[in-house]
Amino acid sequence: MVPRDAEYEDARKLFNGMISKKPAVIARCKDVADVMEALRFSHAQGLAVAVRGGGHNGGGLGSVDDGLVVDLSLMRGVRVDPKSRTAQVAGGCQWGDVDHATHAFGLATPAGIISTTGVGGLTLGGGIGHLTRKLGLTIDNLLAADVVLADGSFVTVSADQNPDLFWAVRGGGGNFGVVTSFTFRLHPIDTVIAGPTLWPIDQADEVLRFYREFIGKAPEELNGFFAFLAVPPGPPFPEELHRKKMCGIVWCYTGKASESEKLLAPVRKVGKLALYGLQPMPYPVLQSAFDGLYPPGLQQYWRADFFRELNDGAVKEHARHGSRLPTPLSTMHLYPVDGAASRIGPKETPWAYRDALWAEVVFAVDPDPAKAKVLRDWTVEYWEALHPYSMGGAYVNFMMEEGQERVRATYLENYQRLAATKHKFDPENFFHVNQNILPAA
Ligand SMILES: Cc1cc2nc3c(=O)[nH]c(=O)nc-3n(C[C@H](O)[C@H](O)[C@H](O)COP(=O)(O)OP(=O)(O)OC[C@H]3O[C@@H](n4cnc5c(N)ncnc54)[C@H](O)[C@@H]3O)c2cc1C
């Protein structure tokens, strides 16, 4: 597809409406052979290449000006093997495709919290979601992948096949090739008890102090991320809360239903609880619960960091900046990354922050392009206030294009091994439209 084609304008759009890129060619691939051909063509034409999975990336890394986009959005098949509890997922799937296919068997694999996010980008960067404490990151459940390399050759990576590349794709992003298929381990996850608890925003200080003590000691079946938010003006939220700025925790409990009430009893005692919204629901319902709030095309500005503690100074800054949400869709989330995710060593995958307790993301959002500066200013001010309390680096999938220093801060000592692997498989840095790892000299 090229700019003169009728479908081009729609096809080039990214999820983040703040970013507009105009590729010279969009190659809508249907299979591995198409991906190989697209890469060959871009080599021959000297075109820069971007790979588009779900197109969700905050920095717009699924596209490239004047280059070629390997668009995987037609590659959406999922095959579940209930016997071995695995799923083979095509490289252009969204998480909703996976949840739909696996839920039929009462199975799931850890993903993110929005079902329209691409499996490709989310997995290759790490993958945080409602099941992180219990089952680890998405990469911790990746068993194998099919990859088309920069030279157009095809390899399968797993613990036994090309283990160096298997190590690198579990967090190193799209730096090493185009992943045309992922194989995930599945787990018996069917109905979960999930939903938000909400408090007035002036109680953020108290709620955060409770949260920081409670979540790390809770059983790993209980996941809960903290959020600042404006309550959406519609069901299931009671009318008196509509549009109110609040703080909350979004819970997902995968343990015995009969134990959830007892486990969450301390939550009811915190401050003046305005809503206790937990209820049993099929896992895919939780996974798609926020989709409607974040449709494609909104203006988005992102900043992030990892945290090992939430001391009183950090709590104070969160309460200060969180209470100034610039628009109704803007938010800040603190995702727990302890539990199962912390039992993998910091060198076992490129994900260097296995000792972090939270991944923070400050995410300013609005439909109106005129608000771009307001979104940016709030996000950067919030992030700058908290950064001194952080561990120094951020989850690569919550970053925009922030430069090489931030990429290195993400990977810490693992950067050198990633750079060596990049040198081996992509010495020319053909795949550079990503959080780029420079090939070792
Ligand atoms: C509303 C929203 C909610 C989110 N929630 C979560 C969450 O809960 N948890 C979480 O972990 N993250 C979350 N994210 C962040 C998300 O993980 C990143 O935006 C991720 O980059 C999205 O992947 P994608 O395939 O949709 O993106 P794309 O823009 O298509 O791609 C992003 C990057 O990945 C590369 N890539 C994508 N697919 C492939 C492939 N098959 N082979 C090789 N390279 C590929 C691209 O080249 C690009 O560099 C969220 C993002 C949004 C916008």
Short mmCIF file of N, CA and C in Angstrom, two decimals, residues 76 93 119:
data_model
loop_
_atom_site.label_atom_id
_atom_site.label_comp_id
_atom_site.label_asym_id
_atom_site.label_seq_id
_atom_site.Cartn_x
_atom_site.Cartn_y
_atom_site.Cartn_z
N ARG A 76 -3.52 -12.92 12.48
CA ARG A 76 -4.24 -12.88 13.75
C ARG A 76 -4.66 -14.26 14.27
N CYS A 93 -1.36 -10.54 16.29
CA CYS A 93 -2.55 -10.65 17.16
C CYS A 93 -2.64 -9.51 18.16
N VAL A 119 0.06 -8.15 20.77
CA VAL A 119 0.85 -9.18 21.45
C VAL A 119 2.34 -8.94 21.16
#
